[in-house]
Amino acid sequence: MDLSLDETQQMILETARRFAEQELAPIAAKTDKTGEFPRAQVKQLAELGFLGIAVDERWGGAGLDHVSYAIAMEEISAGCASTGVIMSVNNSLVCDPIGKFGNDAQKAKYLKPLAQGKLLGCFALSEPGSGSDAAGMRTTAIRDGDHYVVNGTKNWITTGKEADICILIAHSNPVERHKGISAFIVEAKSPGYGIGKVEDKLGIKGSSTTSLVFDNVRVPVENRLGEEGDGFKVAMSTLDGGRIGIAGQALGIARAAYQEALQYSRERVAFGKPIGDFGAIQEMLANMATEIDAARLLIWRAAVAKDRKEKYGKLSAMAKLYAAEMAHRVTHDALQIHGGYGYVKDYAAERHCRDARITEIYEGTSEIQRLVIAREVLTEIAAQA
Ligand code: CAA
């Protein structure tokens, strides 16, 4: 087993780290304060090839592996968590399903400009009344000749305000549960496509989270992704990959918080010596360093399995579960190490806590990750019996 990075992965790490340190970290506090979408930085991400990292070069992507993607997600999110989720959604939830389920015409029309950053994408699965129970959705896409007519409301849509393209999951046959669900590529400029409530959130304030309202939106049949009735599987397998990206985001936030706490513990003096000399602080730092590495290893394992085209749903759920809960613990300890200064906005510690919190909720709550993992391990043991 060799855990060292190859030349390309090392180059991605260095490029992403430099970009995050020079372009993202200096604006992260302002982005958090204003809630402004980091448009210029997203354009720079596109120039770096980071909006379609694992997309085939034929379709405008960088053609790299998912370990490179995970590395880039960690670095970008360490600089700015809002920029991290914008990047993650475009890569994992939009480019990935078109690359996997789309036909050549869809790839030429949508995947190429999405991977090049000429278009931005969002993913619409959750609804006001269905989040964890994804198949409980109410939005319909009913066939009418060579179109589907879409009606309904989607919720919690990352990049909902800025996206040009939406991967929509809706019921094409409302009588069936998951077998009646289909996936579509919908253009935001379609008549009847509306941006609803823009959420005022605890963290990741630079990325928009909105509802989307579909009022008799006509979607051409050629924009269906996969076969009719395959939409639930499209959504679930897309989320398997998305969870690697969000785990990388959680890891990046945690690492930034840890590095700042480590630095602070060397500078801050109490009782005549740096607070890093005290056992209580050392215990926190040791736990943080260990948990950060453990999360990274889980993430890389899931990414390697995806690259090898092995089953990786359980592995990405484990990586996301652990990384998100680790980020919760690490960002809280980092705030604690800063004492009162951690609670005010002079330092980034409080922002990291707020940014980390969502990683335990979106792309499947921690409870859903445990459900996915438990189902898988029970199936594995049943198969051995
Ligand atoms: N890949 C492919 N197919 C899958 C699958 C997977 N990972 N998981 C399930 N399926 C298939 C099953 O095989 C089954 O198909 P068959 O009947 O043909 O066998 C079908 O899908 C139904 O599966 P389940 O019976 O397991 O479905 P369920 O209703 O019990 O739900 C669930 C399963 C895991 C709980 C699922 O609903 C789930 O993952 N919920 C969480 C949803 C989620 O993560 N939402 C996040 C929203 S996106 C977001 O946050 C966006 C953002 O902007 C950041």
Short mmCIF file of C-alpha atoms and ligand atoms in Angstrom, two decimals:
data_model
loop_
_atom_site.label_atom_id
_atom_site.label_comp_id
_atom_site.label_asym_id
_atom_site.label_seq_id
_atom_site.Cartn_x
_atom_site.Cartn_y
_atom_site.Cartn_z
CA MET A 1 0.00 0.00 0.00
CA ASP A 2 1.45 3.35 -1.07
CA LEU A 3 -0.12 6.47 0.41
CA SER A 4 2.16 8.95 -1.36
CA LEU A 5 0.71 11.26 -3.98
CA ASP A 6 1.74 10.93 -7.61
CA GLU A 7 3.22 13.89 -9.49
CA THR A 8 -0.12 15.17 -10.79
CA GLN A 9 -1.86 14.87 -7.41
CA GLN A 10 1.06 16.73 -5.77
CA MET A 11 0.82 19.45 -8.43
CA ILE A 12 -2.94 19.80 -7.80
CA LEU A 13 -2.31 20.07 -4.06
CA GLU A 14 0.29 22.80 -4.50
CA THR A 15 -1.77 24.72 -7.06
CA ALA A 16 -4.94 24.55 -4.98
CA ARG A 17 -3.12 25.47 -1.77
CA ARG A 18 -1.41 28.47 -3.36
CA PHE A 19 -4.69 29.67 -4.87
CA ALA A 20 -6.53 29.19 -1.56
CA GLU A 21 -3.87 31.04 0.42
CA GLN A 22 -3.45 33.90 -2.04
CA GLU A 23 -6.95 34.40 -3.43
CA LEU A 24 -9.50 32.79 -1.09
CA ALA A 25 -8.34 33.10 2.52
CA PRO A 26 -7.91 36.91 2.25
CA ILE A 27 -11.56 37.37 1.12
CA ALA A 28 -13.24 34.64 3.18
CA ALA A 29 -14.19 36.89 6.12
CA LYS A 30 -15.61 39.56 3.78
CA THR A 31 -17.54 36.93 1.82
CA ASP A 32 -18.97 35.64 5.11
CA LYS A 33 -19.96 39.15 6.16
CA THR A 34 -21.53 40.34 2.91
CA GLY A 35 -22.90 37.00 1.72
CA GLU A 36 -21.71 38.00 -1.73
CA PHE A 37 -21.21 35.19 -4.26
CA PRO A 38 -17.45 34.90 -4.95
CA ARG A 39 -17.88 35.34 -8.69
CA ALA A 40 -14.33 36.42 -9.52
CA GLN A 41 -12.87 33.51 -7.53
CA VAL A 42 -15.22 31.00 -9.18
CA LYS A 43 -14.02 32.31 -12.56
CA GLN A 44 -10.44 31.69 -11.42
CA LEU A 45 -11.41 28.16 -10.35
CA ALA A 46 -12.68 27.60 -13.88
CA GLU A 47 -9.37 28.82 -15.32
CA LEU A 48 -7.55 26.33 -13.08
CA GLY A 49 -9.77 23.53 -14.39
CA PHE A 50 -11.27 23.01 -10.93
CA LEU A 51 -14.93 23.09 -12.01
CA GLY A 52 -14.64 19.82 -13.91
CA ILE A 53 -11.68 18.10 -12.30
CA ALA A 54 -12.68 14.49 -13.00
CA VAL A 55 -14.48 15.22 -16.29
CA ASP A 56 -12.94 13.68 -19.38
CA GLU A 57 -10.75 16.14 -21.33
CA ARG A 58 -12.89 15.39 -24.40
CA TRP A 59 -15.75 17.10 -22.57
CA GLY A 60 -13.80 20.11 -21.36
CA GLY A 61 -12.64 18.70 -18.03
CA ALA A 62 -9.22 18.29 -16.47
CA GLY A 63 -9.45 14.48 -16.82
CA LEU A 64 -7.99 13.85 -13.36
CA ASP A 65 -8.82 11.23 -10.74
CA HIS A 66 -11.07 11.60 -7.70
CA VAL A 67 -8.12 11.68 -5.29
CA SER A 68 -7.05 14.90 -7.04
CA TYR A 69 -10.62 16.13 -6.68
CA ALA A 70 -10.65 15.35 -2.93
CA ILE A 71 -7.28 17.06 -2.48
CA ALA A 72 -8.48 20.17 -4.30
CA MET A 73 -11.71 20.22 -2.26
CA GLU A 74 -9.72 20.15 0.99
CA GLU A 75 -7.42 22.97 -0.09
CA ILE A 76 -10.09 25.24 -1.58
CA SER A 77 -12.36 24.77 1.45
CA ALA A 78 -9.49 25.53 3.82
CA GLY A 79 -9.34 28.92 2.09
CA CYS A 80 -13.07 29.56 1.80
CA ALA A 81 -15.82 27.06 2.63
CA SER A 82 -18.40 28.88 0.50
CA THR A 83 -16.23 28.60 -2.59
CA GLY A 84 -15.66 24.96 -1.66
CA VAL A 85 -19.32 24.00 -1.82
CA ILE A 86 -19.88 25.87 -5.11
CA MET A 87 -17.01 23.85 -6.57
CA SER A 88 -18.25 20.60 -5.06
CA VAL A 89 -21.78 20.94 -6.41
CA ASN A 90 -20.63 21.79 -9.94
CA ASN A 91 -18.18 18.86 -9.99
CA SER A 92 -20.01 16.10 -8.13
CA LEU A 93 -23.69 16.84 -8.40
CA VAL A 94 -23.84 18.30 -11.89
CA CYS A 95 -20.88 17.28 -14.08
CA ASP A 96 -20.64 13.78 -12.60
CA PRO A 97 -24.21 12.60 -13.41
CA ILE A 98 -24.08 14.08 -16.93
CA GLY A 99 -20.72 12.35 -17.48
CA LYS A 100 -22.12 9.07 -16.16
CA PHE A 101 -25.69 9.03 -17.48
CA GLY A 102 -25.70 11.62 -20.27
CA ASN A 103 -25.50 10.92 -23.99
CA ASP A 104 -22.97 12.58 -26.30
CA ALA A 105 -25.39 15.33 -27.35
CA GLN A 106 -26.05 16.23 -23.67
CA LYS A 107 -22.34 16.13 -22.93
CA ALA A 108 -21.53 18.42 -25.85
CA LYS A 109 -24.30 20.88 -25.01
CA TYR A 110 -24.06 20.93 -21.21
CA LEU A 111 -21.14 19.00 -19.75
CA LYS A 112 -18.46 20.77 -21.75
CA PRO A 113 -19.45 24.35 -20.79
CA LEU A 114 -20.12 23.23 -17.19
CA ALA A 115 -16.68 21.63 -16.85
CA GLN A 116 -15.09 24.72 -18.41
CA GLY A 117 -16.96 27.00 -16.02
CA LYS A 118 -18.85 28.76 -18.83
CA LEU A 119 -22.05 27.53 -17.18
CA LEU A 120 -22.70 26.84 -13.49
CA GLY A 121 -24.90 24.07 -12.22
CA CYS A 122 -27.12 23.15 -9.29
CA PHE A 123 -28.82 19.93 -8.15
CA ALA A 124 -32.49 19.86 -7.20
CA LEU A 125 -33.62 16.84 -5.19
CA SER A 126 -34.89 18.01 -1.77
CA GLU A 127 -38.26 19.68 -1.34
CA PRO A 128 -40.00 21.59 1.46
CA GLY A 129 -41.61 18.32 2.58
CA SER A 130 -38.89 15.79 1.68
CA GLY A 131 -35.20 15.85 2.55
CA SER A 132 -33.87 12.60 4.02
CA ASP A 133 -36.81 10.70 2.51
CA ALA A 134 -35.76 11.69 -0.99
CA ALA A 135 -38.30 9.44 -2.76
CA GLY A 136 -41.11 11.26 -0.90
CA MET A 137 -40.84 14.20 -3.33
CA ARG A 138 -43.95 15.79 -4.85
CA THR A 139 -42.55 17.61 -7.90
CA THR A 140 -43.88 16.12 -11.12
CA ALA A 141 -42.55 15.97 -14.67
CA ILE A 142 -45.41 14.70 -16.78
CA ARG A 143 -44.82 13.68 -20.40
CA ASP A 144 -46.64 15.79 -22.97
CA GLY A 145 -45.56 14.84 -26.49
CA ASP A 146 -41.88 15.60 -26.96
CA HIS A 147 -41.68 17.49 -23.65
CA TYR A 148 -42.12 16.91 -19.92
CA VAL A 149 -44.10 19.53 -18.01
CA VAL A 150 -42.58 20.21 -14.59
CA ASN A 151 -44.50 21.54 -11.58
CA GLY A 152 -43.37 21.79 -7.98
CA THR A 153 -40.91 23.39 -5.57
CA LYS A 154 -37.38 22.29 -4.70
CA ASN A 155 -35.58 23.41 -1.55
CA TRP A 156 -32.06 23.97 -0.19
CA ILE A 157 -30.53 24.42 -3.62
CA THR A 158 -26.85 25.36 -3.44
CA THR A 159 -25.97 27.91 -6.18
CA GLY A 160 -29.74 28.15 -6.84
CA LYS A 161 -29.47 31.88 -7.54
CA GLU A 162 -26.56 31.76 -9.98
CA ALA A 163 -26.98 28.38 -11.69
CA ASP A 164 -27.58 28.28 -15.44
CA ILE A 165 -28.39 24.57 -15.42
CA CYS A 166 -30.25 22.43 -12.93
CA ILE A 167 -30.16 18.67 -12.53
CA LEU A 168 -33.78 18.09 -11.60
CA ILE A 169 -35.11 14.92 -9.98
CA ALA A 170 -38.90 14.62 -10.26
CA HIS A 171 -41.77 12.15 -10.49
CA SER A 172 -42.56 11.29 -14.11
CA ASN A 173 -44.99 8.69 -12.76
CA PRO A 174 -46.36 9.90 -9.42
CA VAL A 175 -48.18 6.60 -8.78
CA GLU A 176 -44.87 4.80 -8.31
CA ARG A 177 -42.42 5.69 -5.53
CA HIS A 178 -38.76 5.60 -6.50
CA LYS A 179 -39.40 3.66 -9.71
CA GLY A 180 -41.51 6.58 -11.00
CA ILE A 181 -38.73 9.14 -10.63
CA SER A 182 -36.71 10.55 -13.56
CA ALA A 183 -33.77 12.95 -13.88
CA PHE A 184 -33.59 15.96 -16.22
CA ILE A 185 -31.25 18.71 -17.29
CA VAL A 186 -33.25 21.93 -17.03
CA GLU A 187 -32.09 25.32 -18.26
CA ALA A 188 -32.67 28.12 -15.75
CA LYS A 189 -33.78 30.42 -18.56
CA SER A 190 -36.78 28.13 -19.30
CA PRO A 191 -40.14 29.95 -18.99
CA GLY A 192 -41.76 29.11 -15.63
CA TYR A 193 -38.43 28.41 -13.87
CA GLY A 194 -38.23 30.71 -10.85
CA ILE A 195 -35.87 31.34 -7.96
CA GLY A 196 -37.86 31.34 -4.70
CA LYS A 197 -36.74 32.16 -1.18
CA VAL A 198 -33.05 32.94 -0.74
CA GLU A 199 -32.07 31.50 2.65
CA ASP A 200 -30.29 33.51 5.37
CA LYS A 201 -27.92 30.90 6.80
CA LEU A 202 -25.65 30.23 9.77
CA GLY A 203 -22.56 29.70 7.60
CA ILE A 204 -21.20 29.24 4.05
CA LYS A 205 -22.83 32.58 3.42
CA GLY A 206 -21.09 33.27 0.11
CA SER A 207 -22.86 30.35 -1.56
CA SER A 208 -26.52 30.95 -2.26
CA THR A 209 -29.13 28.50 -0.96
CA THR A 210 -32.55 28.98 -2.52
CA SER A 211 -35.76 27.27 -3.35
CA LEU A 212 -36.61 26.75 -7.02
CA VAL A 213 -40.17 27.01 -8.29
CA PHE A 214 -41.25 25.13 -11.41
CA ASP A 215 -44.47 26.42 -12.90
CA ASN A 216 -45.38 24.44 -16.02
CA VAL A 217 -41.75 24.36 -17.15
CA ARG A 218 -41.48 22.52 -20.47
CA VAL A 219 -38.37 20.33 -20.65
CA PRO A 220 -37.56 18.63 -23.96
CA VAL A 221 -37.49 14.82 -23.85
CA GLU A 222 -33.89 14.94 -25.11
CA ASN A 223 -32.96 16.58 -21.77
CA ARG A 224 -33.94 13.52 -19.75
CA LEU A 225 -30.86 12.05 -18.09
CA GLY A 226 -30.96 8.26 -18.39
CA GLU A 227 -34.14 6.29 -18.93
CA GLU A 228 -37.55 7.21 -17.58
CA GLY A 229 -37.79 5.76 -14.04
CA ASP A 230 -34.01 5.77 -13.50
CA GLY A 231 -33.97 9.15 -11.73
CA PHE A 232 -33.77 7.85 -8.16
CA LYS A 233 -30.72 5.77 -9.00
CA VAL A 234 -29.19 8.75 -10.81
CA ALA A 235 -29.74 10.84 -7.66
CA MET A 236 -28.47 8.23 -5.20
CA SER A 237 -25.35 7.35 -7.15
CA THR A 238 -24.66 11.05 -7.70
CA LEU A 239 -24.82 11.60 -3.94
CA ASP A 240 -22.41 8.70 -3.36
CA GLY A 241 -19.82 10.77 -5.24
CA GLY A 242 -20.98 14.10 -3.83
CA ARG A 243 -20.29 12.89 -0.32
CA ILE A 244 -16.56 12.62 -1.15
CA GLY A 245 -16.61 16.30 -2.08
CA ILE A 246 -18.45 17.40 1.07
CA ALA A 247 -16.16 15.25 3.21
CA GLY A 248 -13.26 17.11 1.58
CA GLN A 249 -14.94 20.40 2.36
CA ALA A 250 -15.36 19.41 6.04
CA LEU A 251 -11.72 18.34 6.17
CA GLY A 252 -10.53 21.64 4.70
CA ILE A 253 -12.55 23.70 7.19
CA ALA A 254 -11.25 21.59 10.10
CA ARG A 255 -7.66 21.86 8.94
CA ALA A 256 -7.85 25.63 8.65
CA ALA A 257 -9.31 25.86 12.18
CA TYR A 258 -6.64 23.51 13.56
CA GLN A 259 -3.73 25.37 11.94
CA GLU A 260 -4.96 28.67 13.33
CA ALA A 261 -5.42 27.15 16.82
CA LEU A 262 -1.94 25.63 16.66
CA GLN A 263 -0.43 29.00 15.77
CA TYR A 264 -2.43 30.77 18.48
CA SER A 265 -1.35 28.23 21.10
CA ARG A 266 2.30 29.11 20.38
CA GLU A 267 1.72 32.88 20.57
CA ARG A 268 -0.73 33.29 23.43
CA VAL A 269 0.97 33.44 26.81
CA ALA A 270 -0.76 32.57 30.10
CA PHE A 271 0.78 31.97 33.51
CA GLY A 272 4.14 32.93 32.04
CA LYS A 273 4.30 30.47 29.12
CA PRO A 274 2.65 29.79 25.73
CA ILE A 275 -0.68 28.04 26.23
CA GLY A 276 0.57 25.24 23.93
CA ASP A 277 2.81 24.17 26.82
CA PHE A 278 -0.23 23.17 28.88
CA GLY A 279 -1.47 19.58 28.83
CA ALA A 280 -5.10 20.61 28.37
CA ILE A 281 -4.30 22.43 25.12
CA GLN A 282 -1.90 19.71 23.95
CA GLU A 283 -4.60 17.10 24.37
CA MET A 284 -6.93 19.09 22.14
CA LEU A 285 -4.21 19.67 19.53
CA ALA A 286 -3.25 15.98 19.51
CA ASN A 287 -6.86 14.90 19.04
CA MET A 288 -7.37 17.45 16.27
CA ALA A 289 -4.24 16.39 14.37
CA THR A 290 -5.15 12.70 14.65
CA GLU A 291 -8.78 13.09 13.63
CA ILE A 292 -7.88 15.30 10.66
CA ASP A 293 -5.51 12.64 9.33
CA ALA A 294 -8.07 9.87 9.96
CA ALA A 295 -10.69 11.78 7.95
CA ARG A 296 -8.25 12.36 5.09
CA LEU A 297 -7.44 8.64 4.91
CA LEU A 298 -11.16 7.73 4.79
CA ILE A 299 -11.75 10.28 2.04
CA TRP A 300 -8.82 9.11 -0.05
CA ARG A 301 -9.95 5.48 0.37
CA ALA A 302 -13.40 6.33 -0.97
CA ALA A 303 -11.88 8.34 -3.84
CA VAL A 304 -9.53 5.50 -4.79
CA ALA A 305 -12.46 3.05 -4.80
CA LYS A 306 -14.40 5.40 -7.09
CA ASP A 307 -11.41 5.70 -9.42
CA ARG A 308 -11.05 1.91 -9.49
CA LYS A 309 -14.76 1.63 -10.30
CA GLU A 310 -15.30 -0.47 -7.16
CA LYS A 311 -18.37 -0.14 -4.93
CA TYR A 312 -17.83 2.99 -2.87
CA GLY A 313 -21.23 4.12 -1.50
CA LYS A 314 -20.50 2.81 2.01
CA LEU A 315 -16.96 4.20 1.91
CA SER A 316 -18.08 7.70 0.86
CA ALA A 317 -20.81 7.65 3.54
CA MET A 318 -18.19 6.69 6.15
CA ALA A 319 -15.85 9.43 4.93
CA LYS A 320 -18.57 12.08 4.97
CA LEU A 321 -19.96 11.00 8.35
CA TYR A 322 -16.56 10.99 10.02
CA ALA A 323 -15.22 14.14 8.34
CA ALA A 324 -18.35 16.17 9.13
CA GLU A 325 -18.48 15.14 12.79
CA MET A 326 -14.70 15.56 13.09
CA ALA A 327 -15.01 19.09 11.67
CA HIS A 328 -17.65 19.84 14.32
CA ARG A 329 -15.33 18.72 17.12
CA VAL A 330 -12.18 20.29 15.71
CA THR A 331 -13.71 23.70 14.96
CA HIS A 332 -15.24 23.82 18.46
CA ASP A 333 -11.91 22.93 20.10
CA ALA A 334 -10.15 25.50 17.92
CA LEU A 335 -12.60 28.15 19.15
CA GLN A 336 -12.03 27.00 22.74
CA ILE A 337 -8.27 27.35 22.38
CA HIS A 338 -8.78 30.96 21.29
CA GLY A 339 -10.83 31.63 24.46
CA GLY A 340 -12.86 34.85 24.28
CA TYR A 341 -11.10 35.81 21.04
CA GLY A 342 -12.57 32.69 19.46
CA TYR A 343 -16.07 33.96 20.09
CA VAL A 344 -15.60 37.27 18.25
CA LYS A 345 -14.95 38.01 14.62
CA ASP A 346 -11.34 39.23 15.00
CA TYR A 347 -10.33 35.62 14.40
CA ALA A 348 -11.77 33.08 11.94
CA ALA A 349 -12.49 30.46 14.63
CA GLU A 350 -16.19 31.28 14.98
CA ARG A 351 -16.67 31.32 11.18
CA HIS A 352 -15.10 27.86 10.87
CA CYS A 353 -17.60 26.54 13.48
CA ARG A 354 -20.51 28.02 11.56
CA ASP A 355 -19.22 26.84 8.17
CA ALA A 356 -18.55 23.29 9.40
CA ARG A 357 -22.04 22.75 10.79
CA ILE A 358 -23.78 22.27 7.44
CA THR A 359 -21.53 19.37 6.48
CA GLU A 360 -23.44 17.26 9.03
CA ILE A 361 -26.67 18.09 7.19
CA TYR A 362 -26.39 18.50 3.42
CA GLU A 363 -25.85 15.71 0.90
CA GLY A 364 -27.35 13.42 3.53
CA THR A 365 -27.45 14.07 7.27
CA SER A 366 -25.15 12.12 9.58
CA GLU A 367 -28.19 10.01 10.46
CA ILE A 368 -28.65 9.10 6.77
CA GLN A 369 -24.94 8.26 6.42
CA ARG A 370 -25.29 5.87 9.39
CA LEU A 371 -28.37 4.34 7.76
CA VAL A 372 -26.51 3.82 4.45
CA ILE A 373 -23.51 2.29 6.27
CA ALA A 374 -25.65 0.06 8.50
CA ARG A 375 -27.72 -1.25 5.58
CA GLU A 376 -24.54 -2.07 3.70
CA VAL A 377 -22.79 -3.87 6.57
CA LEU A 378 -25.96 -5.86 7.31
CA THR A 379 -26.23 -6.84 3.64
CA GLU A 380 -22.57 -7.87 3.62
CA ILE A 381 -23.00 -10.09 6.68
CA ALA A 382 -26.20 -11.61 5.28
CA ALA A 383 -24.35 -12.45 2.06
CA GLN A 384 -21.66 -14.25 4.07
CA ALA A 385 -24.18 -16.32 6.03
N1 CAA B 1 -26.89 3.93 -5.97
C1 CAA B 1 -27.74 3.38 -6.87
N2 CAA B 1 -28.98 2.96 -6.55
C2 CAA B 1 -29.37 3.10 -5.26
C3 CAA B 1 -28.54 3.65 -4.26
C4 CAA B 1 -27.25 4.05 -4.66
N3 CAA B 1 -26.39 4.59 -3.79
N4 CAA B 1 -29.20 3.65 -3.10
C5 CAA B 1 -30.41 3.13 -3.33
N5 CAA B 1 -30.50 2.79 -4.65
C6 CAA B 1 -31.64 2.14 -5.31
C7 CAA B 1 -31.97 0.82 -4.61
O1 CAA B 1 -31.20 -0.24 -5.12
C8 CAA B 1 -33.45 0.68 -4.93
O2 CAA B 1 -33.60 0.20 -6.24
P1 CAA B 1 -34.35 -1.22 -6.55
O3 CAA B 1 -35.73 -1.08 -5.99
O4 CAA B 1 -34.28 -1.34 -8.01
O5 CAA B 1 -33.55 -2.24 -5.80
C9 CAA B 1 -33.94 2.11 -4.94
O6 CAA B 1 -32.80 2.94 -5.17
C10 CAA B 1 -34.61 2.52 -3.66
O7 CAA B 1 -33.68 2.35 -2.63
P2 CAA B 1 -34.10 2.36 -1.09
O8 CAA B 1 -35.21 1.37 -0.89
O9 CAA B 1 -32.85 2.16 -0.30
O10 CAA B 1 -34.68 3.82 -0.93
P3 CAA B 1 -35.20 4.58 0.37
O11 CAA B 1 -36.41 5.33 -0.01
O12 CAA B 1 -35.24 3.64 1.53
O13 CAA B 1 -34.08 5.71 0.61
C11 CAA B 1 -32.02 6.68 1.37
C12 CAA B 1 -32.74 5.48 0.72
C13 CAA B 1 -30.56 6.19 1.45
C14 CAA B 1 -32.52 7.01 2.75
C15 CAA B 1 -32.14 7.90 0.44
O14 CAA B 1 -33.45 8.41 0.43
C16 CAA B 1 -31.17 9.01 0.80
O15 CAA B 1 -29.97 8.94 0.48
N6 CAA B 1 -31.68 10.09 1.43
C17 CAA B 1 -30.87 11.27 1.69
C18 CAA B 1 -30.99 12.23 0.54
C19 CAA B 1 -29.89 13.23 0.53
O16 CAA B 1 -28.73 12.92 0.73
N7 CAA B 1 -30.26 14.47 0.22
C20 CAA B 1 -29.31 15.50 0.07
C21 CAA B 1 -29.86 16.50 -0.89
S1 CAA B 1 -28.72 17.12 -2.04
C22 CAA B 1 -27.98 18.45 -1.33
O17 CAA B 1 -27.78 18.53 -0.17
C23 CAA B 1 -27.66 19.45 -2.35
C24 CAA B 1 -26.80 20.58 -2.18
O18 CAA B 1 -27.10 21.52 -2.84
C25 CAA B 1 -25.52 20.56 -1.43
#
